[in-house]
Amino acid sequence: MPALPDVVTWSIPGFILLILVEVVSYRFHGDDDEMGYEPRDTSTSLAMGLGSIAFDIMWKIPILAIYVLVYELTPLRIELTWWTFPLLLLAQDFFYYWSHRGHHVIRILWASHVVHHSSQRFNLSTALRQTWTGFSSFVFYLPMIALGVHPGVLAFCQSINLVYQFWIHTERVDRLPRPFELLLNTPSHHRVHHASQGSYLDRNFGGILIVWDRLFGSFAPEVERCRYGLTTNIETYNPVRVAFHEYAAIGRDLRAAKGLRARAALLVRRPGWSA
């Protein structure tokens, strides 16, 4: 396998520069309908991003071990070439869609992903508000490894997907020309994904492409103004509470539940389900 660049690390200076540009844009061209930035919220997002990097180093060890085991056991091999790369990126985006959708509709997975939706603002710093328990996604990509995709190639595709999604966390960009809105995940589509209104909940799960949502019935266009955050906001800027509040809530509900079936349902049913 050829040496592949660390796309995320190389992109960090660009992330910081674009956040600064967006902050300045609000200073000189404010919009009463847009939330903009708030120092405590932005600090929490940055802290969550830094914590995610540290925790990912730890989680990658067992995940990589599983991927390597599956890769060594499968007789299949898909080499990285100029023509397979777009197909691999497409496949990764497809499995990302199902991973992302699963993390919204299965409560124990939502406990990890809820971090990213915890801000009541929507700006480029929100893209950095990442989970500290990212191990829960690995199982969705096992089919790619089993088909002979090298774990390093999968990681490269995931990095590209993650970097792409940075720029769509903004209110500063309105709708793009129709062909882009039909095919790609855009700021307009992703604003809907982060909104907490009932008509927008659990919509627009795509990473790079929005076509998966159109195909599988989870697409919603941006019609009314988005309200960001959770249906019940946690009202805290403490990174530790942001990272683990839903796990704590699950623990409380498990203690109160009666019977094994009810406890299992609390883990695998939708967030908000009660016996």
PDB file of C-alpha atoms in Angstrom:
ATOM      1  CA  MET A   1       0.000   0.000   0.000  1.00  0.00           C
ATOM      2  CA  PRO A   2       1.389   3.476  -0.866  1.00  0.00           C
ATOM      3  CA  ALA A   3       2.081   5.945   1.943  1.00  0.00           C
ATOM      4  CA  LEU A   4      -1.037   8.066   2.413  1.00  0.00           C
ATOM      5  CA  PRO A   5      -1.069  11.577   3.881  1.00  0.00           C
ATOM      6  CA  ASP A   6      -2.644  12.390   7.238  1.00  0.00           C
ATOM      7  CA  VAL A   7      -5.423  14.491   5.753  1.00  0.00           C
ATOM      8  CA  VAL A   8      -6.912  15.647   9.061  1.00  0.00           C
ATOM      9  CA  THR A   9      -3.595  16.794  10.570  1.00  0.00           C
ATOM     10  CA  TRP A  10      -2.679  18.688   7.412  1.00  0.00           C
ATOM     11  CA  SER A  11      -6.104  20.361   7.442  1.00  0.00           C
ATOM     12  CA  ILE A  12      -5.946  21.719  11.015  1.00  0.00           C
ATOM     13  CA  PRO A  13      -4.304  25.048  10.048  1.00  0.00           C
ATOM     14  CA  GLY A  14      -7.022  25.499   7.426  1.00  0.00           C
ATOM     15  CA  PHE A  15      -9.721  24.747  10.006  1.00  0.00           C
ATOM     16  CA  ILE A  16      -8.346  27.404  12.343  1.00  0.00           C
ATOM     17  CA  LEU A  17      -7.987  29.979   9.569  1.00  0.00           C
ATOM     18  CA  LEU A  18     -11.543  29.449   8.318  1.00  0.00           C
ATOM     19  CA  ILE A  19     -12.965  29.700  11.851  1.00  0.00           C
ATOM     20  CA  LEU A  20     -11.159  33.027  12.287  1.00  0.00           C
ATOM     21  CA  VAL A  21     -12.493  34.244   8.949  1.00  0.00           C
ATOM     22  CA  GLU A  22     -16.022  33.273   9.964  1.00  0.00           C
ATOM     23  CA  VAL A  23     -15.657  35.039  13.341  1.00  0.00           C
ATOM     24  CA  VAL A  24     -14.482  38.205  11.575  1.00  0.00           C
ATOM     25  CA  SER A  25     -17.360  37.943   9.102  1.00  0.00           C
ATOM     26  CA  TYR A  26     -19.835  38.154  11.972  1.00  0.00           C
ATOM     27  CA  ARG A  27     -18.025  41.208  13.349  1.00  0.00           C
ATOM     28  CA  PHE A  28     -18.326  43.135  10.104  1.00  0.00           C
ATOM     29  CA  HIS A  29     -21.444  41.611   8.581  1.00  0.00           C
ATOM     30  CA  GLY A  30     -23.754  40.415  11.332  1.00  0.00           C
ATOM     31  CA  ASP A  31     -27.117  38.797  10.768  1.00  0.00           C
ATOM     32  CA  ASP A  32     -29.874  38.970  13.379  1.00  0.00           C
ATOM     33  CA  ASP A  33     -31.180  35.558  12.285  1.00  0.00           C
ATOM     34  CA  GLU A  34     -27.813  33.819  12.642  1.00  0.00           C
ATOM     35  CA  MET A  35     -26.441  32.747  16.018  1.00  0.00           C
ATOM     36  CA  GLY A  36     -22.767  33.365  15.316  1.00  0.00           C
ATOM     37  CA  TYR A  37     -20.186  32.639  18.001  1.00  0.00           C
ATOM     38  CA  GLU A  38     -20.197  32.673  21.812  1.00  0.00           C
ATOM     39  CA  PRO A  39     -16.853  32.317  23.636  1.00  0.00           C
ATOM     40  CA  ARG A  40     -17.897  29.568  26.070  1.00  0.00           C
ATOM     41  CA  ASP A  41     -19.606  27.533  23.371  1.00  0.00           C
ATOM     42  CA  THR A  42     -16.628  27.823  21.025  1.00  0.00           C
ATOM     43  CA  SER A  43     -14.210  26.911  23.827  1.00  0.00           C
ATOM     44  CA  THR A  44     -16.244  23.791  24.570  1.00  0.00           C
ATOM     45  CA  SER A  45     -16.237  22.781  20.904  1.00  0.00           C
ATOM     46  CA  LEU A  46     -12.458  23.208  20.721  1.00  0.00           C
ATOM     47  CA  ALA A  47     -11.995  21.228  23.942  1.00  0.00           C
ATOM     48  CA  MET A  48     -14.169  18.425  22.596  1.00  0.00           C
ATOM     49  CA  GLY A  49     -12.100  18.357  19.407  1.00  0.00           C
ATOM     50  CA  LEU A  50      -8.800  18.167  21.266  1.00  0.00           C
ATOM     51  CA  GLY A  51     -10.174  15.487  23.598  1.00  0.00           C
ATOM     52  CA  SER A  52     -11.409  13.505  20.616  1.00  0.00           C
ATOM     53  CA  ILE A  53      -7.921  13.420  19.131  1.00  0.00           C
ATOM     54  CA  ALA A  54      -6.490  12.113  22.411  1.00  0.00           C
ATOM     55  CA  PHE A  55      -9.181   9.477  22.930  1.00  0.00           C
ATOM     56  CA  ASP A  56      -9.041   8.360  19.298  1.00  0.00           C
ATOM     57  CA  ILE A  57      -5.420   7.350  19.785  1.00  0.00           C
ATOM     58  CA  MET A  58      -6.543   4.989  22.524  1.00  0.00           C
ATOM     59  CA  TRP A  59      -9.581   3.593  20.685  1.00  0.00           C
ATOM     60  CA  LYS A  60      -7.644   2.996  17.469  1.00  0.00           C
ATOM     61  CA  ILE A  61      -5.519   0.272  19.069  1.00  0.00           C
ATOM     62  CA  PRO A  62      -8.280  -2.352  19.587  1.00  0.00           C
ATOM     63  CA  ILE A  63     -10.159  -1.239  16.439  1.00  0.00           C
ATOM     64  CA  LEU A  64      -7.051  -1.585  14.303  1.00  0.00           C
ATOM     65  CA  ALA A  65      -6.405  -5.022  15.811  1.00  0.00           C
ATOM     66  CA  ILE A  66      -9.889  -6.172  14.768  1.00  0.00           C
ATOM     67  CA  TYR A  67      -9.543  -4.686  11.292  1.00  0.00           C
ATOM     68  CA  VAL A  68      -6.139  -6.284  10.766  1.00  0.00           C
ATOM     69  CA  LEU A  69      -7.486  -9.663  11.896  1.00  0.00           C
ATOM     70  CA  VAL A  70     -10.410  -9.488   9.470  1.00  0.00           C
ATOM     71  CA  TYR A  71      -8.137  -8.234   6.674  1.00  0.00           C
ATOM     72  CA  GLU A  72      -5.693 -11.091   7.177  1.00  0.00           C
ATOM     73  CA  LEU A  73      -8.493 -13.675   7.239  1.00  0.00           C
ATOM     74  CA  THR A  74     -10.187 -12.581   4.032  1.00  0.00           C
ATOM     75  CA  PRO A  75      -8.714 -13.858   0.740  1.00  0.00           C
ATOM     76  CA  LEU A  76      -9.984 -10.774  -1.084  1.00  0.00           C
ATOM     77  CA  ARG A  77      -7.867  -7.734  -1.917  1.00  0.00           C
ATOM     78  CA  ILE A  78      -8.892  -4.388  -3.401  1.00  0.00           C
ATOM     79  CA  GLU A  79      -5.827  -2.416  -4.385  1.00  0.00           C
ATOM     80  CA  LEU A  80      -5.703   1.373  -4.207  1.00  0.00           C
ATOM     81  CA  THR A  81      -5.414   2.673  -7.792  1.00  0.00           C
ATOM     82  CA  TRP A  82      -6.532   5.757  -9.677  1.00  0.00           C
ATOM     83  CA  TRP A  83      -9.790   4.071 -10.648  1.00  0.00           C
ATOM     84  CA  THR A  84     -10.574   2.141  -7.436  1.00  0.00           C
ATOM     85  CA  PHE A  85     -10.061   5.177  -5.205  1.00  0.00           C
ATOM     86  CA  PRO A  86     -13.307   6.971  -6.248  1.00  0.00           C
ATOM     87  CA  LEU A  87     -15.204   3.694  -5.771  1.00  0.00           C
ATOM     88  CA  LEU A  88     -13.682   3.168  -2.322  1.00  0.00           C
ATOM     89  CA  LEU A  89     -14.542   6.738  -1.341  1.00  0.00           C
ATOM     90  CA  LEU A  90     -18.092   6.129  -2.551  1.00  0.00           C
ATOM     91  CA  ALA A  91     -18.319   2.891  -0.560  1.00  0.00           C
ATOM     92  CA  GLN A  92     -16.978   4.554   2.585  1.00  0.00           C
ATOM     93  CA  ASP A  93     -19.561   7.333   2.219  1.00  0.00           C
ATOM     94  CA  PHE A  94     -22.310   4.721   1.848  1.00  0.00           C
ATOM     95  CA  PHE A  95     -21.298   2.936   5.048  1.00  0.00           C
ATOM     96  CA  TYR A  96     -20.855   6.311   6.771  1.00  0.00           C
ATOM     97  CA  TYR A  97     -24.499   7.051   6.001  1.00  0.00           C
ATOM     98  CA  TRP A  98     -25.646   3.887   7.759  1.00  0.00           C
ATOM     99  CA  SER A  99     -23.272   4.431  10.662  1.00  0.00           C
ATOM    100  CA  HIS A 100     -24.509   7.986  11.087  1.00  0.00           C
ATOM    101  CA  ARG A 101     -28.139   6.931  10.825  1.00  0.00           C
ATOM    102  CA  GLY A 102     -27.595   4.133  13.330  1.00  0.00           C
ATOM    103  CA  HIS A 103     -26.034   6.589  15.781  1.00  0.00           C
ATOM    104  CA  HIS A 104     -29.244   8.611  15.705  1.00  0.00           C
ATOM    105  CA  VAL A 105     -31.789   5.823  16.126  1.00  0.00           C
ATOM    106  CA  ILE A 106     -30.037   3.448  18.574  1.00  0.00           C
ATOM    107  CA  ARG A 107     -29.727   5.025  21.973  1.00  0.00           C
ATOM    108  CA  ILE A 108     -26.429   3.496  23.103  1.00  0.00           C
ATOM    109  CA  LEU A 109     -24.879   4.742  19.860  1.00  0.00           C
ATOM    110  CA  TRP A 110     -26.604   8.103  20.222  1.00  0.00           C
ATOM    111  CA  ALA A 111     -24.846   8.472  23.586  1.00  0.00           C
ATOM    112  CA  SER A 112     -21.620   8.777  21.611  1.00  0.00           C
ATOM    113  CA  HIS A 113     -22.901  10.968  18.776  1.00  0.00           C
ATOM    114  CA  VAL A 114     -25.071  13.327  20.851  1.00  0.00           C
ATOM    115  CA  VAL A 115     -21.899  15.288  21.649  1.00  0.00           C
ATOM    116  CA  HIS A 116     -21.799  16.639  18.115  1.00  0.00           C
ATOM    117  CA  HIS A 117     -25.370  17.941  18.381  1.00  0.00           C
ATOM    118  CA  SER A 118     -25.089  19.477  21.845  1.00  0.00           C
ATOM    119  CA  SER A 119     -24.319  23.049  20.761  1.00  0.00           C
ATOM    120  CA  GLN A 120     -27.210  25.466  20.314  1.00  0.00           C
ATOM    121  CA  ARG A 121     -25.117  27.318  17.743  1.00  0.00           C
ATOM    122  CA  PHE A 122     -24.074  26.301  14.272  1.00  0.00           C
ATOM    123  CA  ASN A 123     -20.738  27.507  13.023  1.00  0.00           C
ATOM    124  CA  LEU A 124     -17.440  26.081  11.833  1.00  0.00           C
ATOM    125  CA  SER A 125     -16.269  25.438  15.387  1.00  0.00           C
ATOM    126  CA  THR A 126     -19.255  23.104  15.830  1.00  0.00           C
ATOM    127  CA  ALA A 127     -17.597  20.748  13.334  1.00  0.00           C
ATOM    128  CA  LEU A 128     -14.805  20.230  15.883  1.00  0.00           C
ATOM    129  CA  ARG A 129     -17.242  19.201  18.650  1.00  0.00           C
ATOM    130  CA  GLN A 130     -16.484  15.500  18.326  1.00  0.00           C
ATOM    131  CA  THR A 131     -17.163  12.487  20.516  1.00  0.00           C
ATOM    132  CA  TRP A 132     -14.638  11.015  22.942  1.00  0.00           C
ATOM    133  CA  THR A 133     -16.142   7.529  22.468  1.00  0.00           C
ATOM    134  CA  GLY A 134     -15.753   7.122  18.724  1.00  0.00           C
ATOM    135  CA  PHE A 135     -15.129   3.360  18.912  1.00  0.00           C
ATOM    136  CA  SER A 136     -18.834   2.709  18.288  1.00  0.00           C
ATOM    137  CA  SER A 137     -18.556   3.327  14.530  1.00  0.00           C
ATOM    138  CA  PHE A 138     -16.022   0.675  13.603  1.00  0.00           C
ATOM    139  CA  VAL A 139     -18.483  -2.197  13.142  1.00  0.00           C
ATOM    140  CA  PHE A 140     -20.249  -0.444  10.260  1.00  0.00           C
ATOM    141  CA  TYR A 141     -17.073  -0.531   8.157  1.00  0.00           C
ATOM    142  CA  LEU A 142     -16.225  -4.201   8.695  1.00  0.00           C
ATOM    143  CA  PRO A 143     -17.802  -5.148   5.330  1.00  0.00           C
ATOM    144  CA  MET A 144     -15.222  -2.994   3.538  1.00  0.00           C
ATOM    145  CA  ILE A 145     -12.360  -4.692   5.399  1.00  0.00           C
ATOM    146  CA  ALA A 146     -13.892  -8.111   4.704  1.00  0.00           C
ATOM    147  CA  LEU A 147     -13.978  -7.269   0.998  1.00  0.00           C
ATOM    148  CA  GLY A 148     -10.231  -6.671   1.045  1.00  0.00           C
ATOM    149  CA  VAL A 149      -9.890  -2.932   1.683  1.00  0.00           C
ATOM    150  CA  HIS A 150      -6.709  -2.227   3.628  1.00  0.00           C
ATOM    151  CA  PRO A 151      -7.406  -0.586   7.029  1.00  0.00           C
ATOM    152  CA  GLY A 152      -5.066   2.269   6.101  1.00  0.00           C
ATOM    153  CA  VAL A 153      -7.037   2.956   2.915  1.00  0.00           C
ATOM    154  CA  LEU A 154     -10.290   2.943   4.891  1.00  0.00           C
ATOM    155  CA  ALA A 155      -8.781   5.427   7.367  1.00  0.00           C
ATOM    156  CA  PHE A 156      -7.688   7.643   4.462  1.00  0.00           C
ATOM    157  CA  CYS A 157     -11.217   7.666   3.006  1.00  0.00           C
ATOM    158  CA  GLN A 158     -12.689   8.397   6.445  1.00  0.00           C
ATOM    159  CA  SER A 159     -10.313  11.331   6.842  1.00  0.00           C
ATOM    160  CA  ILE A 160     -11.389  12.822   3.523  1.00  0.00           C
ATOM    161  CA  ASN A 161     -15.034  12.431   4.523  1.00  0.00           C
ATOM    162  CA  LEU A 162     -14.389  14.126   7.865  1.00  0.00           C
ATOM    163  CA  VAL A 163     -12.480  17.032   6.314  1.00  0.00           C
ATOM    164  CA  TYR A 164     -15.207  17.554   3.712  1.00  0.00           C
ATOM    165  CA  GLN A 165     -17.836  17.905   6.417  1.00  0.00           C
ATOM    166  CA  PHE A 166     -15.993  20.735   8.158  1.00  0.00           C
ATOM    167  CA  TRP A 167     -17.120  23.468   5.752  1.00  0.00           C
ATOM    168  CA  ILE A 168     -20.807  22.521   5.803  1.00  0.00           C
ATOM    169  CA  HIS A 169     -21.118  23.580   9.464  1.00  0.00           C
ATOM    170  CA  THR A 170     -21.985  27.192   8.734  1.00  0.00           C
ATOM    171  CA  GLU A 171     -24.885  29.607   8.406  1.00  0.00           C
ATOM    172  CA  ARG A 172     -22.807  31.955   6.283  1.00  0.00           C
ATOM    173  CA  VAL A 173     -23.359  29.934   3.099  1.00  0.00           C
ATOM    174  CA  ASP A 174     -26.850  29.912   1.626  1.00  0.00           C
ATOM    175  CA  ARG A 175     -28.088  27.372  -0.889  1.00  0.00           C
ATOM    176  CA  LEU A 176     -25.686  26.381  -3.655  1.00  0.00           C
ATOM    177  CA  PRO A 177     -26.649  25.914  -7.324  1.00  0.00           C
ATOM    178  CA  ARG A 178     -29.206  23.159  -7.798  1.00  0.00           C
ATOM    179  CA  PRO A 179     -26.856  20.429  -9.164  1.00  0.00           C
ATOM    180  CA  PHE A 180     -24.701  20.698  -6.016  1.00  0.00           C
ATOM    181  CA  GLU A 181     -27.737  20.609  -3.729  1.00  0.00           C
ATOM    182  CA  LEU A 182     -29.070  17.526  -5.522  1.00  0.00           C
ATOM    183  CA  LEU A 183     -25.859  15.553  -5.258  1.00  0.00           C
ATOM    184  CA  LEU A 184     -23.730  16.803  -2.360  1.00  0.00           C
ATOM    185  CA  ASN A 185     -24.170  17.382   1.333  1.00  0.00           C
ATOM    186  CA  THR A 186     -24.214  21.173   1.663  1.00  0.00           C
ATOM    187  CA  PRO A 187     -24.525  23.717   4.495  1.00  0.00           C
ATOM    188  CA  SER A 188     -28.260  23.939   3.807  1.00  0.00           C
ATOM    189  CA  HIS A 189     -28.725  20.165   4.133  1.00  0.00           C
ATOM    190  CA  HIS A 190     -26.515  19.947   7.198  1.00  0.00           C
ATOM    191  CA  ARG A 191     -28.306  22.792   8.970  1.00  0.00           C
ATOM    192  CA  VAL A 192     -31.417  20.622   8.753  1.00  0.00           C
ATOM    193  CA  HIS A 193     -29.470  17.701  10.221  1.00  0.00           C
ATOM    194  CA  HIS A 194     -28.445  19.773  13.257  1.00  0.00           C
ATOM    195  CA  ALA A 195     -31.896  21.293  13.797  1.00  0.00           C
ATOM    196  CA  SER A 196     -34.069  20.221  16.714  1.00  0.00           C
ATOM    197  CA  GLN A 197     -37.530  20.826  15.234  1.00  0.00           C
ATOM    198  CA  GLY A 198     -39.690  17.750  14.910  1.00  0.00           C
ATOM    199  CA  SER A 199     -39.932  17.976  11.109  1.00  0.00           C
ATOM    200  CA  TYR A 200     -36.139  18.052  10.850  1.00  0.00           C
ATOM    201  CA  LEU A 201     -35.230  15.370  13.398  1.00  0.00           C
ATOM    202  CA  ASP A 202     -33.204  12.411  12.103  1.00  0.00           C
ATOM    203  CA  ARG A 203     -32.770  13.756   8.581  1.00  0.00           C
ATOM    204  CA  ASN A 204     -29.876  14.254   6.151  1.00  0.00           C
ATOM    205  CA  PHE A 205     -27.340  11.720   7.445  1.00  0.00           C
ATOM    206  CA  GLY A 206     -25.054  11.873   4.402  1.00  0.00           C
ATOM    207  CA  GLY A 207     -21.352  12.627   4.663  1.00  0.00           C
ATOM    208  CA  ILE A 208     -20.116  13.846   1.284  1.00  0.00           C
ATOM    209  CA  LEU A 209     -23.182  12.857  -0.741  1.00  0.00           C
ATOM    210  CA  ILE A 210     -26.820  13.627   0.002  1.00  0.00           C
ATOM    211  CA  VAL A 211     -28.017  11.015  -2.528  1.00  0.00           C
ATOM    212  CA  TRP A 212     -28.170   8.295   0.146  1.00  0.00           C
ATOM    213  CA  ASP A 213     -30.789  10.295   2.046  1.00  0.00           C
ATOM    214  CA  ARG A 214     -32.776  10.796  -1.141  1.00  0.00           C
ATOM    215  CA  LEU A 215     -32.584   7.069  -1.909  1.00  0.00           C
ATOM    216  CA  PHE A 216     -33.410   5.800   1.592  1.00  0.00           C
ATOM    217  CA  GLY A 217     -36.126   8.244   2.589  1.00  0.00           C
ATOM    218  CA  SER A 218     -34.305  10.372   5.170  1.00  0.00           C
ATOM    219  CA  PHE A 219     -33.965  13.605   3.187  1.00  0.00           C
ATOM    220  CA  ALA A 220     -35.580  16.879   4.223  1.00  0.00           C
ATOM    221  CA  PRO A 221     -35.004  20.253   2.527  1.00  0.00           C
ATOM    222  CA  GLU A 222     -34.343  23.413   4.491  1.00  0.00           C
ATOM    223  CA  VAL A 223     -37.678  25.225   4.622  1.00  0.00           C
ATOM    224  CA  GLU A 224     -38.135  26.919   7.989  1.00  0.00           C
ATOM    225  CA  ARG A 225     -35.423  28.523  10.089  1.00  0.00           C
ATOM    226  CA  CYS A 226     -33.415  25.918  12.014  1.00  0.00           C
ATOM    227  CA  ARG A 227     -33.236  25.795  15.810  1.00  0.00           C
ATOM    228  CA  TYR A 228     -30.051  24.036  16.836  1.00  0.00           C
ATOM    229  CA  GLY A 229     -29.206  21.804  19.760  1.00  0.00           C
ATOM    230  CA  LEU A 230     -31.077  18.928  21.353  1.00  0.00           C
ATOM    231  CA  THR A 231     -34.784  18.492  21.958  1.00  0.00           C
ATOM    232  CA  THR A 232     -33.839  18.886  25.636  1.00  0.00           C
ATOM    233  CA  ASN A 233     -30.657  20.901  25.893  1.00  0.00           C
ATOM    234  CA  ILE A 234     -28.085  20.122  28.562  1.00  0.00           C
ATOM    235  CA  GLU A 235     -27.159  23.759  29.351  1.00  0.00           C
ATOM    236  CA  THR A 236     -23.532  23.112  30.205  1.00  0.00           C
ATOM    237  CA  TYR A 237     -20.142  24.070  28.814  1.00  0.00           C
ATOM    238  CA  ASN A 238     -18.284  21.457  30.858  1.00  0.00           C
ATOM    239  CA  PRO A 239     -16.517  19.198  28.326  1.00  0.00           C
ATOM    240  CA  VAL A 240     -16.700  16.128  30.584  1.00  0.00           C
ATOM    241  CA  ARG A 241     -20.455  16.518  31.040  1.00  0.00           C
ATOM    242  CA  VAL A 242     -20.905  17.154  27.321  1.00  0.00           C
ATOM    243  CA  ALA A 243     -18.937  13.982  26.547  1.00  0.00           C
ATOM    244  CA  PHE A 244     -20.691  11.625  28.946  1.00  0.00           C
ATOM    245  CA  HIS A 245     -24.081  13.100  29.921  1.00  0.00           C
ATOM    246  CA  GLU A 246     -26.114  10.651  27.825  1.00  0.00           C
ATOM    247  CA  TYR A 247     -24.220   7.644  29.178  1.00  0.00           C
ATOM    248  CA  ALA A 248     -25.075   8.909  32.676  1.00  0.00           C
ATOM    249  CA  ALA A 249     -28.728   9.266  31.676  1.00  0.00           C
ATOM    250  CA  ILE A 250     -28.745   5.727  30.302  1.00  0.00           C
ATOM    251  CA  GLY A 251     -27.282   4.484  33.580  1.00  0.00           C
ATOM    252  CA  ARG A 252     -30.058   6.164  35.555  1.00  0.00           C
ATOM    253  CA  ASP A 253     -32.740   4.736  33.273  1.00  0.00           C
ATOM    254  CA  LEU A 254     -31.243   1.233  33.488  1.00  0.00           C
ATOM    255  CA  ARG A 255     -31.316   1.357  37.279  1.00  0.00           C
ATOM    256  CA  ALA A 256     -34.965   2.417  37.216  1.00  0.00           C
ATOM    257  CA  ALA A 257     -36.063  -0.111  34.570  1.00  0.00           C
ATOM    258  CA  LYS A 258     -37.639  -3.397  35.595  1.00  0.00           C
ATOM    259  CA  GLY A 259     -36.643  -6.573  33.811  1.00  0.00           C
ATOM    260  CA  LEU A 260     -33.945  -7.561  31.360  1.00  0.00           C
ATOM    261  CA  ARG A 261     -36.124  -6.900  28.317  1.00  0.00           C
ATOM    262  CA  ALA A 262     -36.839  -3.315  29.352  1.00  0.00           C
ATOM    263  CA  ARG A 263     -33.155  -2.686  30.033  1.00  0.00           C
ATOM    264  CA  ALA A 264     -32.149  -4.096  26.651  1.00  0.00           C
ATOM    265  CA  ALA A 265     -34.792  -1.976  24.932  1.00  0.00           C
ATOM    266  CA  LEU A 266     -33.420   1.154  26.590  1.00  0.00           C
ATOM    267  CA  LEU A 267     -30.100   0.475  24.902  1.00  0.00           C
ATOM    268  CA  VAL A 268     -31.232  -0.385  21.392  1.00  0.00           C
ATOM    269  CA  ARG A 269     -34.417   1.614  20.871  1.00  0.00           C
ATOM    270  CA  ARG A 270     -34.586   5.234  19.808  1.00  0.00           C
ATOM    271  CA  PRO A 271     -33.479   7.995  22.178  1.00  0.00           C
ATOM    272  CA  GLY A 272     -36.453   9.090  24.261  1.00  0.00           C
ATOM    273  CA  TRP A 273     -38.074   5.646  24.356  1.00  0.00           C
ATOM    274  CA  SER A 274     -39.458   4.582  27.701  1.00  0.00           C
ATOM    275  CA  ALA A 275     -40.969   1.323  28.897  1.00  0.00           C
TER     276      ALA A 275
END
